[in-house]
Tab-separated table of C-alpha atoms and ligand atoms in Angstrom:
chain	number	residue	atom	x	y	z
A	1	UNK	CA	-7.641	14.121	-11.928
A	2	UNK	CA	-5.237	15.572	-9.366
A	3	UNK	CA	-2.063	13.550	-8.943
A	4	UNK	CA	-0.126	14.268	-5.752
A	5	UNK	CA	3.464	13.471	-6.423
A	6	UNK	CA	6.075	12.475	-3.823
A	7	UNK	CA	9.174	14.383	-4.889
A	8	UNK	CA	11.177	13.058	-1.949
A	9	UNK	CA	10.680	9.375	-2.795
A	10	UNK	CA	14.282	8.949	-3.966
A	11	UNK	CA	15.470	9.418	-0.387
A	12	UNK	CA	14.198	5.871	0.150
A	13	UNK	CA	16.438	3.563	-1.815
A	14	UNK	CA	16.944	0.120	-0.322
A	15	UNK	CA	19.975	-1.886	-1.258
A	16	UNK	CA	19.036	-5.482	-0.503
A	17	UNK	CA	16.230	-7.565	1.001
A	18	UNK	CA	16.499	-10.911	2.758
A	19	UNK	CA	15.044	-13.741	0.665
A	20	UNK	CA	15.354	-17.406	1.587
A	21	UNK	CA	18.586	-17.018	3.496
A	22	UNK	CA	20.384	-14.558	1.271
A	23	UNK	CA	20.333	-10.883	0.454
A	24	UNK	CA	18.986	-10.072	-3.026
A	25	UNK	CA	18.673	-6.704	-4.784
A	26	UNK	CA	15.591	-4.737	-3.786
A	27	UNK	CA	12.570	-4.929	-6.077
A	28	UNK	CA	11.009	-1.739	-4.788
A	29	UNK	CA	13.321	0.754	-6.516
A	30	UNK	CA	13.120	4.529	-7.203
A	31	UNK	CA	13.061	3.968	-10.994
A	32	UNK	CA	9.508	2.623	-10.598
A	33	UNK	CA	8.175	6.113	-10.047
A	34	UNK	CA	10.390	7.616	-12.754
A	35	UNK	CA	8.675	5.326	-15.270
A	36	UNK	CA	5.249	6.517	-14.156
A	37	UNK	CA	6.304	10.146	-14.488
A	38	UNK	CA	7.714	9.645	-17.973
A	39	UNK	CA	4.530	7.863	-19.055
A	40	UNK	CA	2.464	10.693	-17.569
A	41	UNK	CA	4.520	13.133	-19.623
A	42	UNK	CA	3.344	11.248	-22.749
A	43	UNK	CA	-0.227	10.749	-21.571
A	44	UNK	CA	-1.135	13.538	-19.136
A	45	UNK	CA	-4.254	12.074	-17.515
A	46	UNK	CA	-4.108	14.622	-14.693
A	47	UNK	CA	-2.171	17.488	-13.184
A	48	UNK	CA	0.892	16.753	-11.065
A	49	UNK	CA	0.845	18.557	-7.731
A	50	UNK	CA	3.266	18.675	-4.800
A	51	UNK	CA	1.300	18.367	-1.548
A	52	UNK	CA	1.105	21.431	0.663
A	53	UNK	CA	3.363	21.623	3.702
A	54	UNK	CA	0.455	23.035	5.699
A	55	UNK	CA	-1.495	19.801	6.043
A	56	UNK	CA	-2.184	18.637	9.564
A	57	UNK	CA	-0.123	15.585	8.733
A	58	UNK	CA	0.909	14.486	12.219
A	59	UNK	CA	-2.710	14.245	13.320
A	60	UNK	CA	-3.574	12.216	10.214
A	61	UNK	CA	-0.678	9.831	10.946
A	62	UNK	CA	-1.737	9.419	14.574
A	63	UNK	CA	-5.275	8.582	13.482
A	64	UNK	CA	-3.929	5.416	11.823
A	65	UNK	CA	-0.591	4.558	13.455
A	66	UNK	CA	0.324	4.293	17.141
A	67	UNK	CA	2.427	7.069	18.614
A	68	UNK	CA	5.110	4.604	19.772
A	69	UNK	CA	5.453	3.246	16.223
A	70	UNK	CA	5.670	6.770	14.767
A	71	UNK	CA	8.316	7.675	17.358
A	72	UNK	CA	10.204	4.502	16.427
A	73	UNK	CA	10.106	5.321	12.696
A	74	UNK	CA	11.127	8.938	13.111
A	75	UNK	CA	14.249	8.054	15.117
A	76	UNK	CA	15.016	4.606	13.693
A	77	UNK	CA	17.922	5.597	11.475
A	78	UNK	CA	19.635	7.582	14.211
A	79	UNK	CA	19.235	4.649	16.616
A	80	UNK	CA	20.508	2.188	14.026
A	81	UNK	CA	23.693	4.196	13.508
A	82	UNK	CA	24.118	4.494	17.274
A	83	UNK	CA	24.237	0.692	17.522
A	84	UNK	CA	27.511	0.818	15.585
A	85	UNK	CA	29.119	3.568	13.450
A	86	UNK	CA	29.576	1.080	10.557
A	87	UNK	CA	25.808	0.911	10.291
A	88	UNK	CA	25.813	4.305	8.571
A	89	UNK	CA	26.727	2.411	5.374
A	90	UNK	CA	24.149	-0.340	5.633
A	91	UNK	CA	20.395	-0.426	5.604
A	92	UNK	CA	18.617	-1.465	8.775
A	93	UNK	CA	16.971	-4.894	8.636
A	94	UNK	CA	15.601	-6.902	11.568
A	95	UNK	CA	16.811	-10.390	12.409
A	96	UNK	CA	14.961	-11.302	15.606
A	97	UNK	CA	11.221	-11.265	16.255
A	98	UNK	CA	8.729	-11.681	19.077
A	99	UNK	CA	6.335	-14.438	17.989
A	100	UNK	CA	2.817	-13.939	19.392
A	101	UNK	CA	3.040	-16.752	21.951
A	102	UNK	CA	6.317	-15.389	23.159
A	103	UNK	CA	5.750	-11.675	23.576
A	104	UNK	CA	2.084	-11.516	24.440
A	105	UNK	CA	2.782	-11.583	28.151
A	106	UNK	CA	5.518	-8.959	28.343
A	107	UNK	CA	4.198	-6.015	26.383
A	108	UNK	CA	5.031	-4.103	29.553
A	109	UNK	CA	8.764	-4.602	28.919
A	110	UNK	CA	9.485	-3.533	25.332
A	111	UNK	CA	13.169	-4.010	24.490
A	112	UNK	CA	15.587	-1.107	24.682
A	113	UNK	CA	18.109	-2.716	22.316
A	114	UNK	CA	17.445	-1.226	18.887
A	115	UNK	CA	18.043	-4.440	16.918
A	116	UNK	CA	15.272	-5.985	19.013
A	117	UNK	CA	13.044	-2.935	18.518
A	118	UNK	CA	13.401	-3.366	14.756
A	119	UNK	CA	11.998	-6.876	15.140
A	120	UNK	CA	9.218	-5.582	17.358
A	121	UNK	CA	8.047	-3.159	14.668
A	122	UNK	CA	8.736	-5.103	11.450
A	123	UNK	CA	7.212	-8.363	10.280
A	124	UNK	CA	9.801	-9.280	7.660
A	125	UNK	CA	13.468	-8.817	6.760
A	126	UNK	CA	12.592	-7.665	3.258
A	127	UNK	CA	11.907	-4.034	4.137
A	128	UNK	CA	15.165	-2.126	4.501
A	129	UNK	CA	15.069	1.179	6.329
A	130	UNK	CA	17.670	3.892	5.677
A	131	UNK	CA	18.518	7.532	6.377
A	132	UNK	CA	15.799	8.967	4.096
A	133	UNK	CA	13.033	6.445	4.732
A	134	UNK	CA	11.094	8.493	7.262
A	135	UNK	CA	11.216	11.664	5.155
A	136	UNK	CA	10.185	9.824	1.999
A	137	UNK	CA	7.391	7.842	3.664
A	138	UNK	CA	6.096	10.905	5.471
A	139	UNK	CA	5.907	12.866	2.212
A	140	UNK	CA	4.019	9.915	0.714
A	141	UNK	CA	1.516	10.125	3.550
A	142	UNK	CA	1.216	13.859	2.827
A	143	UNK	CA	0.291	12.911	-0.751
A	144	UNK	CA	-2.422	10.600	0.628
A	145	UNK	CA	-3.834	13.300	2.908
A	146	UNK	CA	-3.748	15.861	0.093
A	147	UNK	CA	-5.490	13.365	-2.215
A	148	UNK	CA	-8.227	12.828	0.382
A	149	UNK	CA	-8.627	16.570	0.939
A	150	UNK	CA	-8.944	17.257	-2.781
A	151	UNK	CA	-11.632	14.584	-2.997
A	152	UNK	CA	-13.551	16.243	-0.175
A	153	UNK	CA	-13.179	19.534	-2.041
A	154	UNK	CA	-15.006	17.976	-4.981
A	155	UNK	CA	-12.473	16.216	-7.218
A	156	UNK	CA	-13.818	13.015	-8.763
A	157	UNK	CA	-10.539	11.153	-8.581
A	158	UNK	CA	-7.162	11.809	-7.015
A	159	UNK	CA	-3.901	9.908	-6.817
A	160	UNK	CA	-1.179	9.596	-4.180
A	161	UNK	CA	1.694	8.918	-6.567
A	162	UNK	CA	4.281	7.668	-4.149
A	163	UNK	CA	6.722	5.094	-2.970
A	164	UNK	CA	7.557	3.363	-0.685
A	165	UNK	CA	4.139	1.660	-0.804
A	166	UNK	CA	1.871	1.390	2.227
A	167	UNK	CA	-0.749	-1.354	2.296
A	168	UNK	CA	1.268	-3.908	4.291
A	169	UNK	CA	1.985	-1.449	7.121
A	170	UNK	CA	-0.179	-1.910	10.215
A	171	UNK	CA	-0.983	0.471	13.046
A	172	UNK	CA	2.309	-0.448	14.716
A	173	UNK	CA	4.435	-2.279	12.177
A	174	UNK	CA	6.271	-2.028	8.877
A	175	UNK	CA	6.841	-4.810	6.338
A	176	UNK	CA	6.356	-5.746	2.694
A	177	UNK	CA	8.325	-2.632	1.605
A	178	UNK	CA	5.768	-0.481	3.504
A	179	UNK	CA	6.122	1.940	6.443
A	180	UNK	CA	3.092	4.233	6.566
A	181	UNK	CA	-0.244	2.936	5.300
A	182	UNK	CA	-1.147	5.613	2.765
A	183	UNK	CA	-4.440	3.987	1.767
A	184	UNK	CA	-5.550	3.693	5.398
A	185	UNK	CA	-4.503	7.293	6.045
A	186	UNK	CA	-6.589	8.483	3.082
A	187	UNK	CA	-9.587	6.325	4.049
A	188	UNK	CA	-9.490	7.450	7.665
A	189	UNK	CA	-9.124	11.076	6.634
A	190	UNK	CA	-12.159	10.831	4.338
A	191	UNK	CA	-14.175	9.110	7.026
A	192	UNK	CA	-13.236	11.581	9.718
A	193	UNK	CA	-13.693	14.765	7.736
A	194	UNK	CA	-16.554	14.089	5.379
A	195	UNK	CA	-17.911	10.652	4.543
A	196	UNK	CA	-19.956	8.277	6.700
A	197	UNK	CA	-18.946	5.141	4.816
A	198	UNK	CA	-15.727	4.531	2.911
A	199	UNK	CA	-14.753	1.417	0.935
A	200	UNK	CA	-11.208	0.245	0.288
A	201	UNK	CA	-10.635	-2.023	-2.724
A	202	UNK	CA	-7.074	-3.359	-2.751
A	203	UNK	CA	-6.015	-4.764	-6.133
A	204	UNK	CA	-2.308	-5.279	-5.424
A	205	UNK	CA	-1.145	-8.882	-5.975
A	206	UNK	CA	-0.460	-9.193	-2.254
A	207	UNK	CA	-3.127	-9.144	0.441
A	208	UNK	CA	-3.526	-5.723	2.061
A	209	UNK	CA	-2.900	-7.105	5.520
A	210	UNK	CA	-2.087	-3.734	7.106
A	211	UNK	CA	-5.257	-2.031	5.901
A	212	UNK	CA	-7.419	-5.011	6.865
A	213	UNK	CA	-5.931	-5.049	10.368
A	214	UNK	CA	-6.266	-1.312	10.897
A	215	UNK	CA	-9.991	-1.345	10.099
A	216	UNK	CA	-10.796	-4.900	11.174
A	217	UNK	CA	-13.229	-3.997	13.953
A	218	UNK	CA	-14.926	-1.093	12.144
A	219	UNK	CA	-18.161	-1.132	10.141
A	220	UNK	CA	-17.635	2.341	8.642
A	221	UNK	CA	-14.645	1.417	6.461
A	222	UNK	CA	-15.271	-1.719	4.403
A	223	UNK	CA	-12.004	-3.337	3.311
A	224	UNK	CA	-11.950	-5.633	0.260
A	225	UNK	CA	-8.846	-7.249	-1.248
A	226	UNK	CA	-8.221	-9.422	-4.321
A	227	UNK	CA	-4.855	-11.162	-4.073
A	228	UNK	CA	-2.695	-14.245	-4.384
A	229	UNK	CA	-3.810	-17.000	-1.994
A	230	UNK	CA	-1.842	-16.540	1.256
A	231	UNK	CA	-1.467	-20.329	1.541
A	232	UNK	CA	1.315	-19.927	-1.031
A	233	UNK	CA	1.760	-16.155	-1.508
A	234	UNK	CA	3.196	-13.308	0.553
A	235	UNK	CA	2.230	-12.053	3.203
A	236	UNK	CA	1.184	-15.651	4.061
A	237	UNK	CA	-0.268	-15.103	7.526
A	238	UNK	CA	-3.406	-13.163	6.643
A	239	UNK	CA	-5.757	-12.754	3.697
A	240	UNK	CA	-8.013	-15.831	3.743
A	241	UNK	CA	-11.624	-15.764	2.561
A	242	UNK	CA	-13.041	-16.443	6.028
A	243	UNK	CA	-11.610	-13.237	7.528
A	244	UNK	CA	-14.751	-11.125	7.673
A	245	UNK	CA	-13.836	-8.553	10.348
A	246	UNK	CA	-14.547	-8.745	14.053
A	247	UNK	CA	-16.779	-7.163	16.695
A	248	UNK	CA	-18.658	-4.186	15.279
A	249	UNK	CA	-16.633	-4.684	12.090
A	250	UNK	CA	-17.920	-8.195	11.477
A	251	UNK	CA	-19.073	-8.443	7.859
A	252	UNK	CA	-17.006	-5.416	6.802
A	253	UNK	CA	-13.906	-7.127	5.480
A	254	UNK	CA	-13.864	-9.359	2.433
A	255	UNK	CA	-10.972	-11.254	0.880
A	256	UNK	CA	-10.821	-12.825	-2.563
A	257	UNK	CA	-7.743	-15.064	-2.577
A	258	UNK	CA	-6.963	-16.449	-6.044
A	259	UNK	CA	-4.417	-19.089	-6.987
A	260	UNK	CA	-1.012	-18.222	-8.432
A	261	UNK	CA	-1.332	-18.379	-12.214
A	262	UNK	CA	-4.784	-16.746	-12.338
A	263	UNK	CA	-5.524	-15.180	-15.745
A	264	UNK	CA	-7.306	-11.892	-16.454
A	265	UNK	CA	-10.745	-13.406	-17.160
A	266	UNK	CA	-11.008	-14.983	-13.711
A	267	UNK	CA	-9.409	-11.984	-12.011
A	268	UNK	CA	-11.823	-9.618	-13.762
A	269	UNK	CA	-14.861	-11.702	-12.835
A	270	UNK	CA	-13.654	-11.484	-9.239
A	271	UNK	CA	-13.248	-7.725	-9.575
A	272	UNK	CA	-16.871	-7.517	-10.713
A	273	UNK	CA	-17.970	-9.446	-7.612
A	274	UNK	CA	-15.930	-7.117	-5.406
A	275	UNK	CA	-17.460	-4.072	-7.105
A	276	UNK	CA	-20.953	-5.433	-6.483
A	277	UNK	CA	-20.187	-5.955	-2.780
A	278	UNK	CA	-18.880	-2.408	-2.538
A	279	UNK	CA	-21.856	-1.005	-4.398
A	280	UNK	CA	-24.209	-2.814	-1.974
A	281	UNK	CA	-22.402	-1.116	0.933
A	282	UNK	CA	-23.222	2.263	-0.691
A	283	UNK	CA	-20.080	4.079	0.377
A	284	UNK	CA	-19.556	7.765	-0.242
A	285	UNK	CA	-15.964	7.313	-1.366
A	286	UNK	CA	-13.578	4.635	-2.559
A	287	UNK	CA	-9.869	4.170	-1.845
A	288	UNK	CA	-7.965	1.910	-4.244
A	289	UNK	CA	-4.550	0.649	-3.126
A	290	UNK	CA	-3.303	0.221	-6.681
A	291	UNK	CA	-0.661	-2.439	-7.150
A	292	UNK	CA	0.465	-3.340	-10.658
A	293	UNK	CA	2.143	-6.569	-9.563
A	294	UNK	CA	-0.801	-8.534	-10.979
A	295	UNK	CA	1.028	-8.064	-14.306
A	296	UNK	CA	2.187	-11.165	-16.180
A	297	UNK	CA	5.720	-9.795	-16.295
A	298	UNK	CA	6.042	-9.190	-12.564
A	299	UNK	CA	9.180	-10.876	-11.216
A	300	UNK	CA	7.818	-11.701	-7.739
A	301	UNK	CA	4.116	-12.334	-8.356
A	302	UNK	CA	1.923	-14.911	-10.071
A	303	UNK	CA	-1.119	-13.426	-11.869
A	304	UNK	CA	-1.234	-13.038	-15.640
A	305	UNK	CA	-2.725	-9.631	-16.454
A	306	UNK	CA	-1.476	-7.928	-19.624
A	307	UNK	CA	-0.846	-4.216	-20.095
A	308	UNK	CA	-4.026	-3.564	-22.102
A	309	UNK	CA	-6.131	-5.145	-19.348
A	310	UNK	CA	-5.329	-2.258	-17.017
A	311	UNK	CA	-7.403	0.115	-19.189
A	312	UNK	CA	-10.373	-2.160	-18.585
A	313	UNK	CA	-9.571	-2.298	-14.850
A	314	UNK	CA	-9.678	1.493	-14.712
A	315	UNK	CA	-13.005	1.576	-16.542
A	316	UNK	CA	-14.483	-1.011	-14.171
A	317	UNK	CA	-13.391	0.995	-11.124
A	318	UNK	CA	-14.947	4.140	-12.589
A	319	UNK	CA	-18.224	2.296	-13.141
A	320	UNK	CA	-18.903	2.600	-9.395
A	321	UNK	CA	-19.271	6.361	-9.938
A	322	UNK	CA	-17.649	7.060	-6.566
A	323	UNK	CA	-15.126	9.745	-5.667
A	324	UNK	CA	-11.910	7.730	-5.678
A	325	UNK	CA	-8.443	8.052	-4.170
A	326	UNK	CA	-5.748	5.838	-5.693
A	327	UNK	CA	-2.610	5.084	-3.688
A	328	UNK	CA	0.318	3.559	-5.517
A	329	UNK	CA	1.399	0.180	-4.095
A	330	UNK	CA	3.430	-2.678	-5.628
A	331	UNK	CA	4.528	-3.532	-9.164
A	332	UNK	CA	8.065	-4.669	-9.916
A	333	UNK	CA	8.227	-5.162	-13.679
A	334	UNK	CA	9.906	-1.787	-13.610
A	335	UNK	CA	10.036	-0.872	-17.312
A	336	UNK	CA	6.317	-1.606	-17.844
A	337	UNK	CA	5.218	-0.140	-14.521
A	338	UNK	CA	4.571	3.335	-15.924
A	339	UNK	CA	2.438	2.073	-18.813
A	340	UNK	CA	0.414	-0.218	-16.561
A	341	UNK	CA	-0.184	2.456	-13.921
A	342	UNK	CA	-1.215	5.127	-16.416
A	343	UNK	CA	-3.446	2.602	-18.216
A	344	UNK	CA	-5.535	2.227	-15.048
A	345	UNK	CA	-5.808	5.998	-14.635
A	346	UNK	CA	-6.596	6.554	-18.323
A	347	UNK	CA	-9.216	3.803	-18.290
A	348	UNK	CA	-10.768	5.388	-15.223
A	349	UNK	CA	-10.848	8.817	-16.903
A	350	UNK	CA	-12.287	7.409	-20.094
A	351	UNK	CA	-15.256	5.915	-18.309
A	352	UNK	CA	-15.792	8.964	-16.116
A	353	UNK	CA	-16.190	11.256	-19.102
A	354	UNK	CA	-18.408	8.955	-21.169
A	355	UNK	CA	-22.176	9.226	-20.533
B	401	LIG	C1	3.754	-3.549	-1.711
B	401	LIG	C2	4.170	-4.930	-2.132
B	401	LIG	O1	3.852	-5.340	-3.244
B	401	LIG	N1	4.932	-5.629	-1.301
B	401	LIG	C3	5.377	-6.935	-1.621
B	401	LIG	C4	6.362	-7.472	-0.668
B	401	LIG	C5	6.870	-8.822	-1.094
B	401	LIG	N2	8.016	-9.196	-0.362
B	401	LIG	C6	8.490	-10.546	-0.483
B	401	LIG	C7	8.847	-10.882	-1.873
B	401	LIG	C8	9.906	-11.923	-2.008
B	401	LIG	C9	10.385	-11.924	-3.395
B	401	LIG	N3	11.609	-12.540	-3.582
B	401	LIG	C10	11.956	-12.674	-4.955
B	401	LIG	C11	13.236	-13.322	-5.212
B	401	LIG	C12	13.435	-13.392	-6.669
B	401	LIG	N4	14.440	-14.272	-7.046
B	402	LIG	ZN1	2.235	-6.289	-3.930
């Protein structure tokens, strides 16, 4: 198992996120990845690799994200500081948004004011952006591209071990602690360079709204997500069971919303249903946006999985016998995050090597 490791992740280090009218400490912290690395040092399930700097990364980004959004992200910090010199000491967060009914008619007049641009490209105020965000997120996307390339070269399983996460980011927006959609970048890369059909199975606690949206009208990348019911759980505005894709992509998206409080047995039975759907699609590769916020100890989520269950999750994923890219997503019970992540990878390895 090749594990592509984002060594620049610490450049992204948010201070606070807006939650119900106040700023609270960020959940998505650099120590998350440190815990995975120290667990990998104890249980080396794969080799750690820094992605090459010779990837055609910009093309891979443009195949998923719009060029105006990428231009926004790459200059956002500079523009934020230009708004006011004091901003150099505070993270950028949006505070004004174009609701669909409001902006739909004037897409021809995007705002010049940067505070407004932040609202144009972000769907929440929980995703702080700072000086190192673009560099860190871009290196994470390089991990995703490298993981896809290694799969094409014949690896059975690869990992984009990175933060910030990606699955909430759309073609032209950030949110949910995400900036570049690493899972979508890997899936699109696989599709474009090798495979005819790719499946995405998102097992983060939160619906993978960005990935669903990016591939919503496509039949060649089947997106499946198991997550907290958006009626009560973030990201709220997408992720219902009746969202099945549109146009040529109709029938190629499937959501399994489950109520807050769901225990492993029910979650696992749902995973088995999702695996059957994916198997019926007969993809040539699988991308797993791997969130560990389904854990019982997660401070912001509501499922009840225990650490040992993640070994079984890994084994179940391996049972598909598909070349698989994992991208690291959420999981905020920081001190158990390493154990839970490596349990999935170890469980996957265990099943892959058994007859
Ligand atoms: C990748 C991912 O898992 N993103 C999740 C984004 C969730 N953002 C909103 C969470 C609000 C949590 N507020 C908790 C306050 C605790 N007192
Ligand atoms: Zn999540």
